[in-house]
mmCIF file of C-alpha atoms in Angstrom:
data_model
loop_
_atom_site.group_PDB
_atom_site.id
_atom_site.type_symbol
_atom_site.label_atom_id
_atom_site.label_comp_id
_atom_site.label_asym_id
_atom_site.label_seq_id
_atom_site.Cartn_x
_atom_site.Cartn_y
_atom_site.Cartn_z
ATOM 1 C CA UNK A 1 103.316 89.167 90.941
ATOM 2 C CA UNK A 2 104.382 85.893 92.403
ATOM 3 C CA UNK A 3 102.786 82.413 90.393
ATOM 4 C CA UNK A 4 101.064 81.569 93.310
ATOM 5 C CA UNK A 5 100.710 83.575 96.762
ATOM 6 C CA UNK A 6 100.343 81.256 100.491
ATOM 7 C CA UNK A 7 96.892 81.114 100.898
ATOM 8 C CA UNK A 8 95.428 83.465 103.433
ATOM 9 C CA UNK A 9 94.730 81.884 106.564
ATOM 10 C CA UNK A 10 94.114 82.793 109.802
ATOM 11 C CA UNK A 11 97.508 83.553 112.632
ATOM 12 C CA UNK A 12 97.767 81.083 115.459
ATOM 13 C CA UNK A 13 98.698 82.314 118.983
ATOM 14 C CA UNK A 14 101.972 80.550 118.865
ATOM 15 C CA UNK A 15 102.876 82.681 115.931
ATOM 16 C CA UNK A 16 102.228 85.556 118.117
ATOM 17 C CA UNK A 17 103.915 84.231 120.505
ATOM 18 C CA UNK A 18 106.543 83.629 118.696
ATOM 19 C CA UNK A 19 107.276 86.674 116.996
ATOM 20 C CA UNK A 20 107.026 88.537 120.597
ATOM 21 C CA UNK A 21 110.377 86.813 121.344
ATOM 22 C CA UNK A 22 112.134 86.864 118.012
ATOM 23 C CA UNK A 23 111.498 91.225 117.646
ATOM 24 C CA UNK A 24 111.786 91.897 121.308
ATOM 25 C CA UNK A 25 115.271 93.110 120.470
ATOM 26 C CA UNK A 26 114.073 95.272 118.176
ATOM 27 C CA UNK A 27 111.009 96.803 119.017
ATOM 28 C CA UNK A 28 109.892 98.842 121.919
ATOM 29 C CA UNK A 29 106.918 97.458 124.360
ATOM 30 C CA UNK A 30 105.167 100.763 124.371
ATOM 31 C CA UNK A 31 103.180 101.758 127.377
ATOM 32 C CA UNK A 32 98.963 102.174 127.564
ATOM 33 C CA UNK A 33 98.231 105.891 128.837
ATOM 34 C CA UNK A 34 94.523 106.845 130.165
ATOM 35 C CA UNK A 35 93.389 109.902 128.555
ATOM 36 C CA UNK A 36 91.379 111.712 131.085
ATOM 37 C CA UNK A 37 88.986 113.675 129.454
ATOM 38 C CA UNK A 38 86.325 113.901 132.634
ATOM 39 C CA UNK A 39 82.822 113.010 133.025
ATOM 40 C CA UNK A 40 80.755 112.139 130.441
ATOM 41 C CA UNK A 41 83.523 111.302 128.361
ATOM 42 C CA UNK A 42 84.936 107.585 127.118
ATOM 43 C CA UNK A 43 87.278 105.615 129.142
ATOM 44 C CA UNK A 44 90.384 105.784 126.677
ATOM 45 C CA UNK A 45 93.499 104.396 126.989
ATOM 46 C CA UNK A 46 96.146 105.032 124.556
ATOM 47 C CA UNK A 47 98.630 102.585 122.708
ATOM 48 C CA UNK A 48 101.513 104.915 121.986
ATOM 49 C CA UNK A 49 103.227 103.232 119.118
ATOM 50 C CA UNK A 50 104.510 106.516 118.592
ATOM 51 C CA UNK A 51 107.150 105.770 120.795
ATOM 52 C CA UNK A 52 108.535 103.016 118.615
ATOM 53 C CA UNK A 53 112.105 103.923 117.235
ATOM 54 C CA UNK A 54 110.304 104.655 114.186
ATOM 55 C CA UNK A 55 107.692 105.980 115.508
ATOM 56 C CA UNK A 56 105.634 104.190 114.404
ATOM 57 C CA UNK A 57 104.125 100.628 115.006
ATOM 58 C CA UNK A 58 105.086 99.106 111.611
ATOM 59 C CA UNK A 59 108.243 98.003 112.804
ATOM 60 C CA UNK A 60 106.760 95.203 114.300
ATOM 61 C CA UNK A 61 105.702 94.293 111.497
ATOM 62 C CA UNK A 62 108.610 94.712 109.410
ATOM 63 C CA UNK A 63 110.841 93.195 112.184
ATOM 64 C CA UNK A 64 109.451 89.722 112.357
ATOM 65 C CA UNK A 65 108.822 89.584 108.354
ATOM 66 C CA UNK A 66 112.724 90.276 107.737
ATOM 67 C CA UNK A 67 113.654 88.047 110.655
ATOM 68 C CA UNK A 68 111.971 85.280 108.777
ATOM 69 C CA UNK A 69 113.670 85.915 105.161
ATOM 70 C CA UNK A 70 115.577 83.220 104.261
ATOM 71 C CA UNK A 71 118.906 84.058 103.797
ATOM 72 C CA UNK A 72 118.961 83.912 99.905
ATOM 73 C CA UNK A 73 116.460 85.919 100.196
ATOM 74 C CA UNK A 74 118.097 88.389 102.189
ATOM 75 C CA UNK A 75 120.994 88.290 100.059
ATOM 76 C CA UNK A 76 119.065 89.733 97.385
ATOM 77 C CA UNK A 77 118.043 92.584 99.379
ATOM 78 C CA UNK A 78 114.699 93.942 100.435
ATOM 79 C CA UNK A 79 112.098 96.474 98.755
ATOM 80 C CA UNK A 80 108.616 97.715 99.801
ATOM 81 C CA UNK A 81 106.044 99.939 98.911
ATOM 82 C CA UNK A 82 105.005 102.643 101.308
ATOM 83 C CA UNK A 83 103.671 105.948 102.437
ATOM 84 C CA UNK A 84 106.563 106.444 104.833
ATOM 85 C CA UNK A 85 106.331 103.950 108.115
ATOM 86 C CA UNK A 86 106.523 100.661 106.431
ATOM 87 C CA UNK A 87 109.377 101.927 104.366
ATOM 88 C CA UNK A 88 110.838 103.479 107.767
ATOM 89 C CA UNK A 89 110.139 99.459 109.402
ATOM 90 C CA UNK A 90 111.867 97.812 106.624
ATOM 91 C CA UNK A 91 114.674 99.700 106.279
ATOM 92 C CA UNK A 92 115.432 99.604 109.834
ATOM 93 C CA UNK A 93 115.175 96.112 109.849
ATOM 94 C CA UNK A 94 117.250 95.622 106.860
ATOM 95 C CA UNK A 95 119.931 97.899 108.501
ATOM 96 C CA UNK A 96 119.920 95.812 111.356
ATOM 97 C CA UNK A 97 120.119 92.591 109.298
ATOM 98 C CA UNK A 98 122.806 93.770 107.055
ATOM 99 C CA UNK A 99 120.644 94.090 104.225
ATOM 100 C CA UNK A 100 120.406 96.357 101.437
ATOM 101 C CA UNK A 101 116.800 98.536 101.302
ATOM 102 C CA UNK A 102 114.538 100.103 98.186
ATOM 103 C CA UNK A 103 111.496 102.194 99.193
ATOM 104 C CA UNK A 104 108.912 102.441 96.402
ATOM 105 C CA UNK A 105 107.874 105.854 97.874
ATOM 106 C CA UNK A 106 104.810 107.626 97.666
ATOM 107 C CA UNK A 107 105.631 111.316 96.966
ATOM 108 C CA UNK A 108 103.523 113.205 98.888
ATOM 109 C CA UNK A 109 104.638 111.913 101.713
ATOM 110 C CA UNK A 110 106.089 113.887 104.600
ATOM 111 C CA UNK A 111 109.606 115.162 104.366
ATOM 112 C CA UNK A 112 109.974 113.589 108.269
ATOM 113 C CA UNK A 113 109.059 110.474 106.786
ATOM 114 C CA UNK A 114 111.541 110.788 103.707
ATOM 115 C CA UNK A 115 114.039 112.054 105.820
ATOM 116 C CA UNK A 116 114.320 109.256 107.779
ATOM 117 C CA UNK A 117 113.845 106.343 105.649
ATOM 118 C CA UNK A 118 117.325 107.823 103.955
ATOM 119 C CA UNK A 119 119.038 108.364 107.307
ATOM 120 C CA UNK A 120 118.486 104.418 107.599
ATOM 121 C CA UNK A 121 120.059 103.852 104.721
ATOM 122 C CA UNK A 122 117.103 102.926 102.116
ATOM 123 C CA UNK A 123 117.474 104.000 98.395
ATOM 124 C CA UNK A 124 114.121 105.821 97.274
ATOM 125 C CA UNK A 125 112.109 105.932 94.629
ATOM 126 C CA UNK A 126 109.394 108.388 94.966
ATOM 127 C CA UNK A 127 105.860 107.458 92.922
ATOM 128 C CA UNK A 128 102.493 108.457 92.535
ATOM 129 C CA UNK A 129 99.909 107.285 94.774
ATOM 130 C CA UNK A 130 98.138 105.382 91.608
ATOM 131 C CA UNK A 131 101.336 103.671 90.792
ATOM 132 C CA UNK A 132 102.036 103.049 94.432
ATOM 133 C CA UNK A 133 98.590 101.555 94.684
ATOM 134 C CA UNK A 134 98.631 99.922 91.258
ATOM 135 C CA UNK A 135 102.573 98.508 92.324
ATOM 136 C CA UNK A 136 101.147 96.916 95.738
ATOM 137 C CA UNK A 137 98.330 95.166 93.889
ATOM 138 C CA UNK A 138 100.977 93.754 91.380
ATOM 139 C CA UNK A 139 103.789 93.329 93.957
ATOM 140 C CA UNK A 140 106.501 94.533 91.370
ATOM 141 C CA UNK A 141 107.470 97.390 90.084
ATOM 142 C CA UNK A 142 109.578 98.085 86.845
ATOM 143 C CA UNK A 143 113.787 97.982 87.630
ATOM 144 C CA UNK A 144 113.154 97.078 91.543
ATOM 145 C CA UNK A 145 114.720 93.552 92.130
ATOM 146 C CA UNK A 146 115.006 91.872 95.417
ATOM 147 C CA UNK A 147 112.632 89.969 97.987
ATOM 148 C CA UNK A 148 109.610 91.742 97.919
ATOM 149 C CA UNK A 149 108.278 92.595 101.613
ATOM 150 C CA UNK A 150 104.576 93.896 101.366
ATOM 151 C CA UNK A 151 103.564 96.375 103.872
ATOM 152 C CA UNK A 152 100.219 94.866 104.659
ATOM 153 C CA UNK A 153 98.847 91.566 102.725
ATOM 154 C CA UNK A 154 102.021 89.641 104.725
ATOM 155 C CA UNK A 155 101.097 86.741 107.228
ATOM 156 C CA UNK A 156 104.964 87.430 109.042
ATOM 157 C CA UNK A 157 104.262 90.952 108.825
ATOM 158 C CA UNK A 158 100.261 90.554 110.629
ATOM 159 C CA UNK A 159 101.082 88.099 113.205
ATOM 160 C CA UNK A 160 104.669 91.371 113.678
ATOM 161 C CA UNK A 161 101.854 93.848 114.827
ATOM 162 C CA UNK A 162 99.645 91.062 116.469
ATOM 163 C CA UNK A 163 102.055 91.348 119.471
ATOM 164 C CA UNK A 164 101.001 94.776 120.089
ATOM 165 C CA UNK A 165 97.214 92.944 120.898
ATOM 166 C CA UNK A 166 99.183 90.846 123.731
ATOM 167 C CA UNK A 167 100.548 93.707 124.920
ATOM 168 C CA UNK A 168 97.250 95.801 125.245
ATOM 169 C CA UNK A 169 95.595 92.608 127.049
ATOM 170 C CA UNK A 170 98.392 92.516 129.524
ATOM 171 C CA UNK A 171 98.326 95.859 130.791
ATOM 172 C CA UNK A 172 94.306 96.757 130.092
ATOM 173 C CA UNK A 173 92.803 93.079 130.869
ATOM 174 C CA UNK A 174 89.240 95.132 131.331
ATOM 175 C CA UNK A 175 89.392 96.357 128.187
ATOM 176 C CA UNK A 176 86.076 96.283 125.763
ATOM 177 C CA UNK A 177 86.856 97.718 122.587
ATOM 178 C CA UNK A 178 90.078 98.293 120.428
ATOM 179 C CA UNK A 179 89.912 100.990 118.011
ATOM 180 C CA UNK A 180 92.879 100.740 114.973
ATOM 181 C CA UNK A 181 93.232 103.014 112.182
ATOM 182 C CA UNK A 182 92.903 101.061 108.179
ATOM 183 C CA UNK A 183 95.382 101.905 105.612
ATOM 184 C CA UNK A 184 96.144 98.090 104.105
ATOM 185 C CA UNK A 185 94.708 96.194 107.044
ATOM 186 C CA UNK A 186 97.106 94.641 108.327
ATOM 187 C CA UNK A 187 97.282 96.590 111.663
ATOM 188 C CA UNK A 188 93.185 95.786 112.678
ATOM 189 C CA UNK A 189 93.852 92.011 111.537
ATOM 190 C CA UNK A 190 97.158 91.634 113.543
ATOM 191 C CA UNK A 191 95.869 93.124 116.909
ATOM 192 C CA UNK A 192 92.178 91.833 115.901
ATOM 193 C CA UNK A 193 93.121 88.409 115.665
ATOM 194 C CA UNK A 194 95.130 88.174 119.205
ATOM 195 C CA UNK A 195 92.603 89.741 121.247
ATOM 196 C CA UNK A 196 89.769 87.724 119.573
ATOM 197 C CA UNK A 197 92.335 84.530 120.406
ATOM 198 C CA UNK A 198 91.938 85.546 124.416
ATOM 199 C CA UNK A 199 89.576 87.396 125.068
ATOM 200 C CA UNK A 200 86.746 86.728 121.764
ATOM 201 C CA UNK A 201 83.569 88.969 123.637
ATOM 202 C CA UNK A 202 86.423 92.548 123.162
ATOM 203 C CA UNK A 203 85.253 94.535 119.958
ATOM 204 C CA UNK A 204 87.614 95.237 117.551
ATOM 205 C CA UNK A 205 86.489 98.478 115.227
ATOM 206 C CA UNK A 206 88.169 99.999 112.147
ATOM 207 C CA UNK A 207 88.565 103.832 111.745
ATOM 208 C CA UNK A 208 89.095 105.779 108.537
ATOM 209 C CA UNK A 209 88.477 109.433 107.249
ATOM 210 C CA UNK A 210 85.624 109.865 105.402
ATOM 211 C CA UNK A 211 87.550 110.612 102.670
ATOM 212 C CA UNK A 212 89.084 107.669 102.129
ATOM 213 C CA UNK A 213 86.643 104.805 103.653
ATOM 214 C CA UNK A 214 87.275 101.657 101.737
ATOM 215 C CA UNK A 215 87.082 99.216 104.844
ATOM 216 C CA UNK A 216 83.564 101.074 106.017
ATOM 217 C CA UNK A 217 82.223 100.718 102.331
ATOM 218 C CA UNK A 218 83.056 97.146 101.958
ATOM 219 C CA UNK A 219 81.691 96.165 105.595
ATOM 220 C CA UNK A 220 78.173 98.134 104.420
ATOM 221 C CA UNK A 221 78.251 95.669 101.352
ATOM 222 C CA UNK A 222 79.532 92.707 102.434
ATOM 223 C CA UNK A 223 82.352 92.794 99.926
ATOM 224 C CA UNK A 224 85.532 94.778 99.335
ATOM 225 C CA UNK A 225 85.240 97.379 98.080
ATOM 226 C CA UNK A 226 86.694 100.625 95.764
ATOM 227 C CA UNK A 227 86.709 104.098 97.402
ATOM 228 C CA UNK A 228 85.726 106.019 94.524
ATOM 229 C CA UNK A 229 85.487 109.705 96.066
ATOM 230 C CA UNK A 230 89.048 108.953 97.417
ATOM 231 C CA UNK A 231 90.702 111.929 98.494
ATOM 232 C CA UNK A 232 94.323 112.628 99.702
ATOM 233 C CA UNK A 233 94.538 114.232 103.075
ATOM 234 C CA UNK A 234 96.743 114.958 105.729
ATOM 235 C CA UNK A 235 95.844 111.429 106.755
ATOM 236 C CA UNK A 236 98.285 109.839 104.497
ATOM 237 C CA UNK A 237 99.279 106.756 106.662
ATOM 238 C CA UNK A 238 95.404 105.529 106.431
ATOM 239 C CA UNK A 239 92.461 105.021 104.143
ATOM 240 C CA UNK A 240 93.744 103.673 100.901
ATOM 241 C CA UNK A 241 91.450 103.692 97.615
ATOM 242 C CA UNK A 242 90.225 100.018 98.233
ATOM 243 C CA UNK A 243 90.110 96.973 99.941
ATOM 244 C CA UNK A 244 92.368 93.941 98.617
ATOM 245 C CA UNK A 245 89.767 91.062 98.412
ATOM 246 C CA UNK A 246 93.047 89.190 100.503
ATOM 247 C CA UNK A 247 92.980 91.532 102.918
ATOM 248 C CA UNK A 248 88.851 91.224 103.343
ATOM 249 C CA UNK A 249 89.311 87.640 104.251
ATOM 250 C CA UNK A 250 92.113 88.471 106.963
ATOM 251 C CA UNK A 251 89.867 91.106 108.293
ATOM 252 C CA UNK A 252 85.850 89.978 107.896
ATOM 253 C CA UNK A 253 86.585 87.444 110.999
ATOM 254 C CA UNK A 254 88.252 89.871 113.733
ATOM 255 C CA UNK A 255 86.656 93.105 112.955
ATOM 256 C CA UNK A 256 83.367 94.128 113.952
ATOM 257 C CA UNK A 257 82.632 97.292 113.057
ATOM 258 C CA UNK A 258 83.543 100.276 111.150
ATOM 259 C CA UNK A 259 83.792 104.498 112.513
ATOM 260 C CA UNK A 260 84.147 107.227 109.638
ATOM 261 C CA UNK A 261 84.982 110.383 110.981
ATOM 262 C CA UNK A 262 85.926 113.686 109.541
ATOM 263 C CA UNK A 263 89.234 115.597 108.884
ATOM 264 C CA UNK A 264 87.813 118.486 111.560
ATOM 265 C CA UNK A 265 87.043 115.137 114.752
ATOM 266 C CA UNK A 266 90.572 113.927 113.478
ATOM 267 C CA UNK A 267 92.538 117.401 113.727
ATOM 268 C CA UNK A 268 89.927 117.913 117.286
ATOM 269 C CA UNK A 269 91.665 114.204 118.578
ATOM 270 C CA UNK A 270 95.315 115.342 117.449
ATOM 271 C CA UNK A 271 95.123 118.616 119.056
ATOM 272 C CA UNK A 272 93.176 116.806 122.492
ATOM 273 C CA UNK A 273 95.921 114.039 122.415
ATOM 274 C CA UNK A 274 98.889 117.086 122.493
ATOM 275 C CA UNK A 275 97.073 119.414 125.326
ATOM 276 C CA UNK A 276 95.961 116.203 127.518
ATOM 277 C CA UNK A 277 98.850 113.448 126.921
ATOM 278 C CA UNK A 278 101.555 115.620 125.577
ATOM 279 C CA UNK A 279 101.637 112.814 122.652
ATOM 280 C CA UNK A 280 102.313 113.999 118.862
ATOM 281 C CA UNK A 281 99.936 111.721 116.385
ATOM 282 C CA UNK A 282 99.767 112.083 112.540
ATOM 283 C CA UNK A 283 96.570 112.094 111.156
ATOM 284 C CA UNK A 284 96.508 108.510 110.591
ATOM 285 C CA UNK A 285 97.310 107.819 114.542
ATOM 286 C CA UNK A 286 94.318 109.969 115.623
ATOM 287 C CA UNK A 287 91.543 108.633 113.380
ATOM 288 C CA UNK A 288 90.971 105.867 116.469
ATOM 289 C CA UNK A 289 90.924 108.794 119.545
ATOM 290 C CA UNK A 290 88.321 110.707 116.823
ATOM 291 C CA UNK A 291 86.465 107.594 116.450
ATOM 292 C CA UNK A 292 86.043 106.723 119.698
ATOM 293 C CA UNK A 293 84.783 110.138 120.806
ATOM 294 C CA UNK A 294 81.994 109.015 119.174
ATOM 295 C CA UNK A 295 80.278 106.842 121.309
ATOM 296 C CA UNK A 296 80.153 104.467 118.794
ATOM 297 C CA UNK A 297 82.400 101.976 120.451
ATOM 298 C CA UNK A 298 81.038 102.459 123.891
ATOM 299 C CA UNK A 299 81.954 103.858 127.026
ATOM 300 C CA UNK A 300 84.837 101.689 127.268
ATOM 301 C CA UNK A 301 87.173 101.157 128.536
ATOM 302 C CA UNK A 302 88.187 101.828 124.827
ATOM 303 C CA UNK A 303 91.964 101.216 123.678
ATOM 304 C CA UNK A 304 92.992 103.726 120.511
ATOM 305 C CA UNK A 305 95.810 102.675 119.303
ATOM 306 C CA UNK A 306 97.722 105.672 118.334
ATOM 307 C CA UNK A 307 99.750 104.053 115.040
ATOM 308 C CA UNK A 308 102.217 107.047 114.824
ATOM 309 C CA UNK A 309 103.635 110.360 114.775
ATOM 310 C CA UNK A 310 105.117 110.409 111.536
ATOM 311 C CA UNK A 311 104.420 114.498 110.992
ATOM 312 C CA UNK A 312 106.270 117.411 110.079
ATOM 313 C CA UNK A 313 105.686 119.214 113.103
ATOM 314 C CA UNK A 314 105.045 122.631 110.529
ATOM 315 C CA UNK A 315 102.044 120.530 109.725
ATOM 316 C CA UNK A 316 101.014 119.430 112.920
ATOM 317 C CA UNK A 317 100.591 122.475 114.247
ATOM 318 C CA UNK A 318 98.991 124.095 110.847
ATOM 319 C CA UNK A 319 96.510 121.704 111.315
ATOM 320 C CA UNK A 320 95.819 121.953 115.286
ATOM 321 C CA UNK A 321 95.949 125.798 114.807
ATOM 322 C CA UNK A 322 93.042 125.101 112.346
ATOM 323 C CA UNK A 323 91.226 122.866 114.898
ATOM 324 C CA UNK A 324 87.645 123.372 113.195
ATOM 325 C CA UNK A 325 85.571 121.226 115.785
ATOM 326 C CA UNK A 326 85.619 123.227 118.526
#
């Protein structure tokens, strides 16, 4: 671990700002779709970061961040830890910058996701998800060199998905509620902190599986927190084992509540989102259409922001075939 990490503090909107213009190339601006459910349902709109060429939102994220390497540091090359979409952000990135990409993988991941962070041109190296956990805390692991990019506790990387809050604003100025999915954090805190910068009176709610509820544990207490009935899932892009006490300062200011749902709402939302929207989610980029079916954010209008659709589609429909809600 670095002698001394920047001290966390909170993202201005020129940052945001900023970082809009310097990954426009990159990125795509992804469109806000109603979900019409009918009466007596929540107004929900969805944020298909799906639709990103990663599908998937972190390359916002890991755009700006490797935009703002310096270029000794890029000349070392880049490594980061991840599940499958940060690793997917930061080697596209790097490819685009010209720079060379490690993935400290976890390996359970999905073969889509491994799949494609090769095709980009990152060199794996698949890992528990202890050691993956245990390597993020640290921010080394043993033979990786290079410029370290985390895939969450990263102010460049935050202030990379905060854009997707101007976005949401733009095209849904009524909105009431944003609903984000919590692996690291670093998605609710990026798109928390710009909507709370223009518009402070929206609510801004975390969602997890209640297998893996770190952020929802640590909110009940007041501090973060360690999951210990963690459980993997077919969620594997959210709810880690804990909450990085870093990560609970970025967070504690722009999020006000907390929605734990099942695996059974969160295989119910993935299968409504495919019949309704014709939009593919992995588990992680449903848990905000489960959580907001229920009612617990309001009648809306509600903005879930679907994170991704990361999934072997074997899986996906395994797991809507075994839709146990209805």
């Amino acid at each position: 671990m670095p002698a001394t990490l920047e001290a966390v503090r909170p993202i201005e909107l020129a940052e945001i700002r900023q970082a809009r213009e310097r990954i426009a190339g990159t990125i795509v601006r992804t469109p806000l779709v109603r979900l019409d459910l009918g009466p007596g349902f929540p107004d929900i709109r969805l944020k298909l970061e799906n639709l990103q060429p990663i599908n998937a939102y972190k390359l916002r994220g890991a755009a700006n961040a490797v935009a703002m390497l310096s270029e000794s540091e890029r000349q070392r090359g880049v490594w980061t830890i991840s599940a499958g979409n940060a690793g997917q952000g930061v080697a596209y990135a790097a490819r685009n910058a010209g720079v060379p990409c490690t993935v400290v993988v976890i390996e359970t991941a999905p073969t889509s996701k491994l799949d494609r962070m090769k095709a980009l041109g990152a060199k794996l190296i698949p890992v528990s998800y202890d050691v993956a956990w245990k390597a993020l805390e640290e921010r080394s692991y043993p033979g990786v060199e290079g410029t370290f990019v985390h895939p969450f506790d990263d102010h460049n990387f935050i202030a990379g998905h905060a854009t997707m809050g101007l976005e949401i604003l733009e095209d849904a100025p009524d909105t009431v509620a944003v609903i984000a999915g919590i692996g690291g954090g670093g998605l609710i805190t990026g798109v928390g902190t710009a909507v709370k910068l223009l518009k402070p009176d929206i609510k801004v709610w975390g969602a997890e599986p209640d297998t893996a509820a770190p952020a929802a544990l640590s909110f009940a207490t007041g501090s973060p927190q360690k999951f210990k009935e963690w459980k993997a899932s077919f969620v594997d892009g959210a709810g880690g084992k804990s909450v990085f006490p870093r990560m609970w300062a970025r967070m504690k200011p722009v999020v006000d509540g907390y929605i734990v749902v099942t695996l059974d709402e969160t295989k119910h939302a993935m299968r409504l989102m495919a019949e309704k929207a014709r939009v593919i989610a992995e588990g992680a980029g449903a848990l905000p259409l489960a959580a907001a079916l229920t009612g617990k954010a309001g009648q809306g209008p509600i903005v879930a922001i679907v994170s991704g659709g990361n999934i072997d589609l074997g899986k996906f429909f395994e797991l809507i075939g075994a839709d146990g809600s209805k």
